[in-house]
Short mmCIF file of C-alpha atoms and ligand atoms in Angstrom, two decimals:
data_model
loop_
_atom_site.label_atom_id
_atom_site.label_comp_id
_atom_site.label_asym_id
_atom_site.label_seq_id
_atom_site.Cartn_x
_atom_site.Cartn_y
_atom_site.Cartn_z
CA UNK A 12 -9.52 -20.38 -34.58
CA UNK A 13 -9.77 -16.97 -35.51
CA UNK A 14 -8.19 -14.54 -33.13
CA UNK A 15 -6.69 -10.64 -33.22
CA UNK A 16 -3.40 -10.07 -33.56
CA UNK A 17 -1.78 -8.36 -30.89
CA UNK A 18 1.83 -7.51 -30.59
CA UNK A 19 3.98 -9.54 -27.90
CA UNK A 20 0.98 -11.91 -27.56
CA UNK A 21 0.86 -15.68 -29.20
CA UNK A 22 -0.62 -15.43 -32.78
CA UNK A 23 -2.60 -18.34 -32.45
CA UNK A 24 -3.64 -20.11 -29.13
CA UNK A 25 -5.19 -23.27 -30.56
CA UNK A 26 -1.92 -24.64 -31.19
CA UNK A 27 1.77 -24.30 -30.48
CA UNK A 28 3.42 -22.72 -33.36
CA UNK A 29 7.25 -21.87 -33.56
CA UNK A 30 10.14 -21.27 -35.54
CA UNK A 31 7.94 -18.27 -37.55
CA UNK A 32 9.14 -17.55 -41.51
CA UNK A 33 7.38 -14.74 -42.39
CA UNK A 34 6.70 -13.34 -46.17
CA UNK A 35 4.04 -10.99 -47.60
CA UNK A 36 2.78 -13.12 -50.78
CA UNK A 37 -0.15 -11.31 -52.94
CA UNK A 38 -0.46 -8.83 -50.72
CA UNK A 39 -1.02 -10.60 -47.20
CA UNK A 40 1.43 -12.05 -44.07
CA UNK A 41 2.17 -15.44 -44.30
CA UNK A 42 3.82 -17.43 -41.39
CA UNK A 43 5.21 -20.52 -41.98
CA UNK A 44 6.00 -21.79 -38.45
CA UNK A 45 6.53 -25.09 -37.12
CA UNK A 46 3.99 -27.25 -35.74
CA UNK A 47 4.78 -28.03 -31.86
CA UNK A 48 3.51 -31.46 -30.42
CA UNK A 49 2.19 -32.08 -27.08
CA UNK A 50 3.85 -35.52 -25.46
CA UNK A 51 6.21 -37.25 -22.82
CA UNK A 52 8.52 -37.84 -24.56
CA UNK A 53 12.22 -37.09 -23.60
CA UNK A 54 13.50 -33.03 -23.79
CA UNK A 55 17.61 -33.35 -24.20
CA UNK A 56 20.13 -31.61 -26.25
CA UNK A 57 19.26 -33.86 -28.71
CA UNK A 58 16.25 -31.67 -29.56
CA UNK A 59 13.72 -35.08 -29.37
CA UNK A 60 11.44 -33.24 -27.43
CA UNK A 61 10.89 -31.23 -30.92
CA UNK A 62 8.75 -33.82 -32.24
CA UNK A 63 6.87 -32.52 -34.67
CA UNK A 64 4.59 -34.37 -37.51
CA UNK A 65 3.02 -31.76 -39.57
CA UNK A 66 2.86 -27.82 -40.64
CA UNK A 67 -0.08 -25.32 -40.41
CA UNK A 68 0.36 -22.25 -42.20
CA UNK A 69 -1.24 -19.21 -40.79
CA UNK A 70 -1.73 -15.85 -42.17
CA UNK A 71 -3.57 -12.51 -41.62
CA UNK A 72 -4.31 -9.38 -44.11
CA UNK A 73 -2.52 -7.32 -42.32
CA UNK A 74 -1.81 -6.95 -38.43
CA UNK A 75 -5.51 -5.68 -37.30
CA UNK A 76 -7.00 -8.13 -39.24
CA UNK A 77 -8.26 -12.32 -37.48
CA UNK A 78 -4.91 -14.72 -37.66
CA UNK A 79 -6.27 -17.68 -40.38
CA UNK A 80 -5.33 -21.18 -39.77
CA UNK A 81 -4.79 -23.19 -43.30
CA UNK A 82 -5.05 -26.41 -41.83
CA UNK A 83 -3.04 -29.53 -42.62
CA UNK A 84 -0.08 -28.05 -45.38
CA UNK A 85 2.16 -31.28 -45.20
CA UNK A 86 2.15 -34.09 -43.26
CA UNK A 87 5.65 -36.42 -42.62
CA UNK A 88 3.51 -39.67 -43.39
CA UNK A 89 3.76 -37.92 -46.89
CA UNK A 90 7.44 -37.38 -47.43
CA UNK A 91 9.38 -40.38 -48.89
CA UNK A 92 12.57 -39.87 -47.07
CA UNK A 93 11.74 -38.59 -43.84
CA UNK A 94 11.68 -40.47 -40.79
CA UNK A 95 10.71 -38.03 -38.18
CA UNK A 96 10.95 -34.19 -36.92
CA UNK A 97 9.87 -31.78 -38.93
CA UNK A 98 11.21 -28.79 -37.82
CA UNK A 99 11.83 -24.97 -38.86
CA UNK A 100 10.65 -24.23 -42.75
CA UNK A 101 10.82 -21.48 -44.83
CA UNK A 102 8.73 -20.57 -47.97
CA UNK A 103 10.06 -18.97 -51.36
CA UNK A 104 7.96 -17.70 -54.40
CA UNK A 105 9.49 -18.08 -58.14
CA UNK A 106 8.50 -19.67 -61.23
CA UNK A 107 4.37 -19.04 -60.40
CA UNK A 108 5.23 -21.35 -57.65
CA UNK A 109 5.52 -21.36 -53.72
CA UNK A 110 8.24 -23.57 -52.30
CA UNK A 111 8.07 -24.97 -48.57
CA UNK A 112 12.00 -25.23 -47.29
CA UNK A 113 11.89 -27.99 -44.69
CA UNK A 114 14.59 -30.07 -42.11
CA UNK A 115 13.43 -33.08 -41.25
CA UNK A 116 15.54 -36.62 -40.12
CA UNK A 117 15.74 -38.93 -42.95
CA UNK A 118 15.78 -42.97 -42.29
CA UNK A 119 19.12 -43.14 -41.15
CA UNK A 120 18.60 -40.38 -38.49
CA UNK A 121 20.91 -37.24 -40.20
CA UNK A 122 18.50 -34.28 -40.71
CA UNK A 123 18.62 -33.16 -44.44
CA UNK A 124 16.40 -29.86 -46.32
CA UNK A 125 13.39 -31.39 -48.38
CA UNK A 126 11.35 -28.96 -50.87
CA UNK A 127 7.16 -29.28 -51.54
CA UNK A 128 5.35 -27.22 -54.25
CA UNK A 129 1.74 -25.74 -54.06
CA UNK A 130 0.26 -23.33 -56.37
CA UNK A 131 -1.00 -21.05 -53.60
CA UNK A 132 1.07 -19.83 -50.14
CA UNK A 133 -1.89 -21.17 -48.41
CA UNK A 134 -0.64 -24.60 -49.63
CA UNK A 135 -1.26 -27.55 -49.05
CA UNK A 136 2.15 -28.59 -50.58
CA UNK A 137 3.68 -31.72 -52.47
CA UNK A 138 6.78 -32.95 -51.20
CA UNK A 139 9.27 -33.92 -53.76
CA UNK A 140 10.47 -37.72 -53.18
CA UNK A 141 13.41 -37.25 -51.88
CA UNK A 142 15.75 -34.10 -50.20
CA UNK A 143 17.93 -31.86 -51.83
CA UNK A 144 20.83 -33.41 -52.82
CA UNK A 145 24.30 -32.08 -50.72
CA UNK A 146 21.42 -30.91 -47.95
CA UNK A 147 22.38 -31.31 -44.44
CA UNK A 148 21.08 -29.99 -40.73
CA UNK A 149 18.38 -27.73 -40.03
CA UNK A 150 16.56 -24.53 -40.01
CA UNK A 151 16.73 -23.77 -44.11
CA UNK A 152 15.82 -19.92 -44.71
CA UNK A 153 15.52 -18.51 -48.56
CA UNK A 154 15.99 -15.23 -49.69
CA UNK A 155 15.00 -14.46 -53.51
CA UNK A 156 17.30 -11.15 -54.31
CA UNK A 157 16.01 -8.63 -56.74
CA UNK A 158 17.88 -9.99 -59.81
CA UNK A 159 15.53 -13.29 -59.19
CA UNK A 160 18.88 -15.56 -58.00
CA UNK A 161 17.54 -17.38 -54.99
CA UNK A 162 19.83 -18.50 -51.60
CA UNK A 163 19.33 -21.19 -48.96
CA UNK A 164 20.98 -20.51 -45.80
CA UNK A 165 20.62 -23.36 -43.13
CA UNK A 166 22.70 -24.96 -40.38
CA UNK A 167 22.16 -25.57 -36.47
CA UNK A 168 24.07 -27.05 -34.07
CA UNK A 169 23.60 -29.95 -31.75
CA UNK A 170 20.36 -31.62 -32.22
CA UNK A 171 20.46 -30.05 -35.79
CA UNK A 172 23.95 -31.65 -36.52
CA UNK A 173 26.08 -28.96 -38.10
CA UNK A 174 29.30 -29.68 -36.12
CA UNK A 175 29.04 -33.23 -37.76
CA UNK A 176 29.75 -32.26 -41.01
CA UNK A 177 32.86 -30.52 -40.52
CA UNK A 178 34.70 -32.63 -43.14
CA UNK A 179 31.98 -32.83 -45.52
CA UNK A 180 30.79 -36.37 -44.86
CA UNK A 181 28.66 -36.89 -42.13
CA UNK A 182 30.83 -38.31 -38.59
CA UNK A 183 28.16 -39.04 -36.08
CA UNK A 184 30.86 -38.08 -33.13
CA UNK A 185 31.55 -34.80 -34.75
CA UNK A 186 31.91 -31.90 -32.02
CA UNK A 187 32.57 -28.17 -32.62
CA UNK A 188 35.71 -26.50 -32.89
CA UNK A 189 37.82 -25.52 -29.56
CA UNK A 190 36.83 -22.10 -28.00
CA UNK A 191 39.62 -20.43 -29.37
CA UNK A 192 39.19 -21.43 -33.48
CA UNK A 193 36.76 -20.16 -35.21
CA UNK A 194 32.74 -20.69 -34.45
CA UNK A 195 30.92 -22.69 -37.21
CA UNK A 196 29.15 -20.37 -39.53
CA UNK A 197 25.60 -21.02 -41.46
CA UNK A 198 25.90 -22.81 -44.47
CA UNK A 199 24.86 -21.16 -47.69
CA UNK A 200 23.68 -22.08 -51.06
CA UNK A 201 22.53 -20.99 -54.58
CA UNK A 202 19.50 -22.72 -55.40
CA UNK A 203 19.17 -23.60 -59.11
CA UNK A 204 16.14 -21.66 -61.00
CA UNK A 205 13.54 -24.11 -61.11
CA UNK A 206 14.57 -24.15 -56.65
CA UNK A 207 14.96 -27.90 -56.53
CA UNK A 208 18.63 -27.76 -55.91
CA UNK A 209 21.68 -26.74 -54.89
CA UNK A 210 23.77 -24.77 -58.10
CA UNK A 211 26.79 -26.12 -56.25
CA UNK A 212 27.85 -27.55 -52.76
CA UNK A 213 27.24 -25.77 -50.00
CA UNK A 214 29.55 -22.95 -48.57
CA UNK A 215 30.04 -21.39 -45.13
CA UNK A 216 29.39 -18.32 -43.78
CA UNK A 217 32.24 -16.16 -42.42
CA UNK A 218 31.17 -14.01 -39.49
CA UNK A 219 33.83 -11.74 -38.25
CA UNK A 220 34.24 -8.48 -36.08
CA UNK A 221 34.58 -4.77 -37.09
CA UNK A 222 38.28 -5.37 -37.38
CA UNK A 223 37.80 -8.87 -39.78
CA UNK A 224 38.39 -11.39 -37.14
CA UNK A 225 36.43 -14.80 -37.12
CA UNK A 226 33.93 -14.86 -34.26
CA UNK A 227 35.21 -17.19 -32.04
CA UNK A 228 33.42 -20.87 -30.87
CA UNK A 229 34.27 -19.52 -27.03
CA UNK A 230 32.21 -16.04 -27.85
CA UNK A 231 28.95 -17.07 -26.60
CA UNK A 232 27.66 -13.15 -27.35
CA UNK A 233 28.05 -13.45 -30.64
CA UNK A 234 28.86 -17.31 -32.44
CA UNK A 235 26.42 -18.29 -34.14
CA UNK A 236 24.13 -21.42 -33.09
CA UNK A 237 21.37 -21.93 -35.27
CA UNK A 238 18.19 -20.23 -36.94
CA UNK A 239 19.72 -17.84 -39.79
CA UNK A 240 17.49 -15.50 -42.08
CA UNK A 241 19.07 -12.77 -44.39
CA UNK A 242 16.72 -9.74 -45.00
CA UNK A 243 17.99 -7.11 -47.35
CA UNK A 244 17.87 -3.64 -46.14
CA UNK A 245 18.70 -0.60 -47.78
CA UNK A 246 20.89 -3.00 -50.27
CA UNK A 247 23.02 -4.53 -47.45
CA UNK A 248 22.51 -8.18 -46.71
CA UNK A 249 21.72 -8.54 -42.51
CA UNK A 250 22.10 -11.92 -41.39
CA UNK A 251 20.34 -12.57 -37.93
CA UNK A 252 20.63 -15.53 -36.06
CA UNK A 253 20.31 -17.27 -32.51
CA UNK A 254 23.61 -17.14 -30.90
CA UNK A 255 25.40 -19.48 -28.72
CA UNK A 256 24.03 -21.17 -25.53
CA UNK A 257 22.33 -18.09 -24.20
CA UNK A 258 20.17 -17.82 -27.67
CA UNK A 259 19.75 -13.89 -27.73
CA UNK A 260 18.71 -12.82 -31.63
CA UNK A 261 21.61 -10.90 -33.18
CA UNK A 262 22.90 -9.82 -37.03
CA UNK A 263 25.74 -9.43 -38.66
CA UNK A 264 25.92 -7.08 -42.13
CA UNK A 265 27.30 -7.57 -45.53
CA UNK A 266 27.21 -6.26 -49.10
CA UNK A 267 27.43 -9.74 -50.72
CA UNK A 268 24.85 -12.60 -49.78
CA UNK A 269 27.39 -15.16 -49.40
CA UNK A 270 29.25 -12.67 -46.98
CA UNK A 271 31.93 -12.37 -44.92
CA UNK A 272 29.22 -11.08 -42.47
CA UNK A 273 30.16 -8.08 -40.07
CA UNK A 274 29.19 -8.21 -36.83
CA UNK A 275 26.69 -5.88 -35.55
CA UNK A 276 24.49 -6.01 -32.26
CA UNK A 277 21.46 -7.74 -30.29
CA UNK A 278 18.30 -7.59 -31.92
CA UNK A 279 16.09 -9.72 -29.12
CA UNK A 280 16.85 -10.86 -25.68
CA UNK A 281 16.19 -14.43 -25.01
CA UNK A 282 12.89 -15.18 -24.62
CA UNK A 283 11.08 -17.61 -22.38
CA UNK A 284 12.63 -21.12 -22.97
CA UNK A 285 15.05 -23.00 -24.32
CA UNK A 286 15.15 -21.59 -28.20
CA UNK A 287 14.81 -18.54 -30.34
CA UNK A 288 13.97 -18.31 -33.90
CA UNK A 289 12.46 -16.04 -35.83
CA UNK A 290 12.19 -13.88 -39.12
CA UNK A 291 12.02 -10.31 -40.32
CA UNK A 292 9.58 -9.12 -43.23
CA UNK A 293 8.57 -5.79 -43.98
CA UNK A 294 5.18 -4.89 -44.79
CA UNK A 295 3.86 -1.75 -46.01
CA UNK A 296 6.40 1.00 -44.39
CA UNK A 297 7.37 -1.03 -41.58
CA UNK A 298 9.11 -3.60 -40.56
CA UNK A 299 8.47 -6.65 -38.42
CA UNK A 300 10.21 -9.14 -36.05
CA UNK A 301 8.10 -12.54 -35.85
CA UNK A 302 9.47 -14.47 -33.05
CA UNK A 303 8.27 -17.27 -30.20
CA UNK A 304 8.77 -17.93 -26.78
CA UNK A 305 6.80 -20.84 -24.26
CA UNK A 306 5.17 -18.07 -22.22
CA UNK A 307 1.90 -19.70 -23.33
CA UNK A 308 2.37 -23.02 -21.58
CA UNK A 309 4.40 -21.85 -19.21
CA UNK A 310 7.97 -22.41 -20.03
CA UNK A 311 7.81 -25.93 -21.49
CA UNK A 312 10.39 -25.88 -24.22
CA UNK A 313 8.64 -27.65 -26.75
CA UNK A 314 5.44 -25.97 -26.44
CA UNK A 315 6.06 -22.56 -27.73
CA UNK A 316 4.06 -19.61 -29.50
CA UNK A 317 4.70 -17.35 -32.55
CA UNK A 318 4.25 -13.84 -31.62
CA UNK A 319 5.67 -10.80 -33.24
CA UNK A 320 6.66 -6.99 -32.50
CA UNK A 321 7.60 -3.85 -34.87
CA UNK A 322 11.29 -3.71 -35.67
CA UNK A 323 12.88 -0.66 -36.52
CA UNK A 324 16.17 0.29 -38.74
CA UNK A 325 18.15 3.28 -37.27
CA UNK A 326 19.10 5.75 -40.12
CA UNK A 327 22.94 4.64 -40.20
CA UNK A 328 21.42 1.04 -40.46
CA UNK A 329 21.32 -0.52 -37.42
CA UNK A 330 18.65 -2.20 -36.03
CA UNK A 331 16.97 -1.12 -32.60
CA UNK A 332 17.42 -3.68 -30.16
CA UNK A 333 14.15 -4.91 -28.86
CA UNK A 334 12.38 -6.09 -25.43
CA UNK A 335 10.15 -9.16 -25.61
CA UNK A 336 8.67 -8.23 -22.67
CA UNK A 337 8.06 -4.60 -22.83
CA UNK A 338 5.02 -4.70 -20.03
CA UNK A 339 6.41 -6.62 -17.66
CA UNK A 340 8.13 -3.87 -15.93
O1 FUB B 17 11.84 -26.22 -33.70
C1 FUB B 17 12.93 -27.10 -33.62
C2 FUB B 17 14.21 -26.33 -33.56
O2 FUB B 17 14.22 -25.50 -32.41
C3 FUB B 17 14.45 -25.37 -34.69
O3 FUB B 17 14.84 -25.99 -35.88
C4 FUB B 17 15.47 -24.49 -34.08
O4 FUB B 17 15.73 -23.32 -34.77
C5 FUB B 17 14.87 -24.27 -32.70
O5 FUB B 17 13.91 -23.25 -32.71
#
């Protein structure tokens, strides 16, 4: 249960963990990951082989101290509106209160963003009864800025459903835009103060090149596919994300949270299997990239491993691209 961290390796090894949102609340790491599910079931573009039921939430003093396992933080049997696959959360700290950010498919089968409250990051958290109203797809990530205002960014595509909501309502044979238009961006939203809601409908994120151009739905390199987080660095806002089908970690920079984002380079190659996902925290005088990959269980897609490396800012800004596999020669 209680293992070493070590960097590149899985955190844990008792379970499969992915999709890791770290924070450093009262002075230790937290990782929020999801909880992956061993079973037969089928593994599509659908994402059902992401089956998930329940999150742990691990953390660690700091990285040369034994990974803790919380235990049980939130079951689905105890969420109201959700019918199945709990996938990527995120945490958030306001109000004397932690917040768990989490997708999940409601009865009807559309993934919407749910919110559960705990007194301590450890949890275990209480789901409010139903999701945020005007919530829609996956992958929610929260970033409180220094002036206290809190924003959700979320949105994935495919099994997490953002290119059916291109109208607003929900059109189950929704597809994305031609290779040519412009790639769907991450939604975005203010969250009101008590972090229950949305201050107003959700917006989208405009990614574009050095020149202002919209990142194209045909520019695999660089659209962006699912899995946002916004750190702030040196008071710019860098967006990261997975990008399209070959899911290599990238960012895009901005002086506003609610962008337009500028693109700006590769930040992790793709790992073993099918996704990426990840999140960047700082701690102490360093930063951190917590990522996963299904090196663990050999390359089945649904059994994958939160692991995480040292990330480092280059003094005009840009971030050092890194190797997941630095000793494999
Ligand atoms: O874990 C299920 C899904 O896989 C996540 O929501 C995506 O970001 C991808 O990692």
């Amino acid at each position: 249960m209680n293992s070493l961290p070590k960097a590149n390796e899985p955190l844990v090894t008792h379970i499969y963990t992915a999709d890791p949102s770290a924070h450093v609340f009262e002075g230790r790491i937290y990782i929020y990951p999801s909880h992956d599910l061993d079973h037969d079931g089928p593994d599509n573009d659908n994402g059902d082989q992401y089956a998930m039921e329940d999150y742990h939430i691990l953390s660690m003093e700091n990285f040369d101290s034994p990974v803790t396992d919380h235990g049980l933080a939130l079951h689905l049997d105890d969420i109201p509106w959700a019918s199945k696959q709990l996938w990527a959360p995120d945490a958030a700290y306001k109000n004397d209160t932690y917040y768990l950010f989490f997708p999940a498919r409601d009865h009807a089968g559309i993934f919407r963003i749910g919110v559960a409250v705990s007194a301590s990051p450890a949890g275990p958290f209480i789901p409010q009864p139903d999701y945020i109203a005007g919530s829609y797809s996956i992958d929610p990530a929260v970033l409180v800025d220094e002036d206290e205002q809190a924003y959700i960014y979320f949105g994935g595509l495919w099994g997490g459903q953002l290119e059916k909501w291109q109208t607003g309502v929900f059109e189950p044979e929704g597809e994305g835009p031609a290779p040519d238009q412009p790639a769907l961006g991450p939604r975005a939203a203010l969250l009101s103060e008590d972090m229950l809601s949305f201050r107003q409908e959700a917006l989208e994120i405009s990614i574009t090149d050095a020149e202002g151009r919209p990142i194209l739905a045909g520019d695999e390199e660089r659209r962006y596919f699912e899995g946002p987080w916004v750190h702030k660095y040196n008071g710019l806002y860098y967006l990261s994300y997975s990008t399209g089908t070959k899911h290599t970690l990238v960012y895009a920079v901005s002086t506003n949270p609610l962008g337009p984002f500028t693109f700006k380079g590769e930040i992790l190659s793709p790992v073993i299997g099918w996704t990426t996902h990840h999140s960047i925290v700082q701690f102490a005088d360093k930063w951190y990239l917590f990522y996963h990959d299904c090196s663990l269980s050999g390359g089945v897609n649904h059994k994958r491993s939160v692991k995480y490396t040292e990330l480092k800012h280059n003094p005009d800004g840009t971030i050092q691209k890194i190797d997941p596999y630095p000793f494999s020669g």
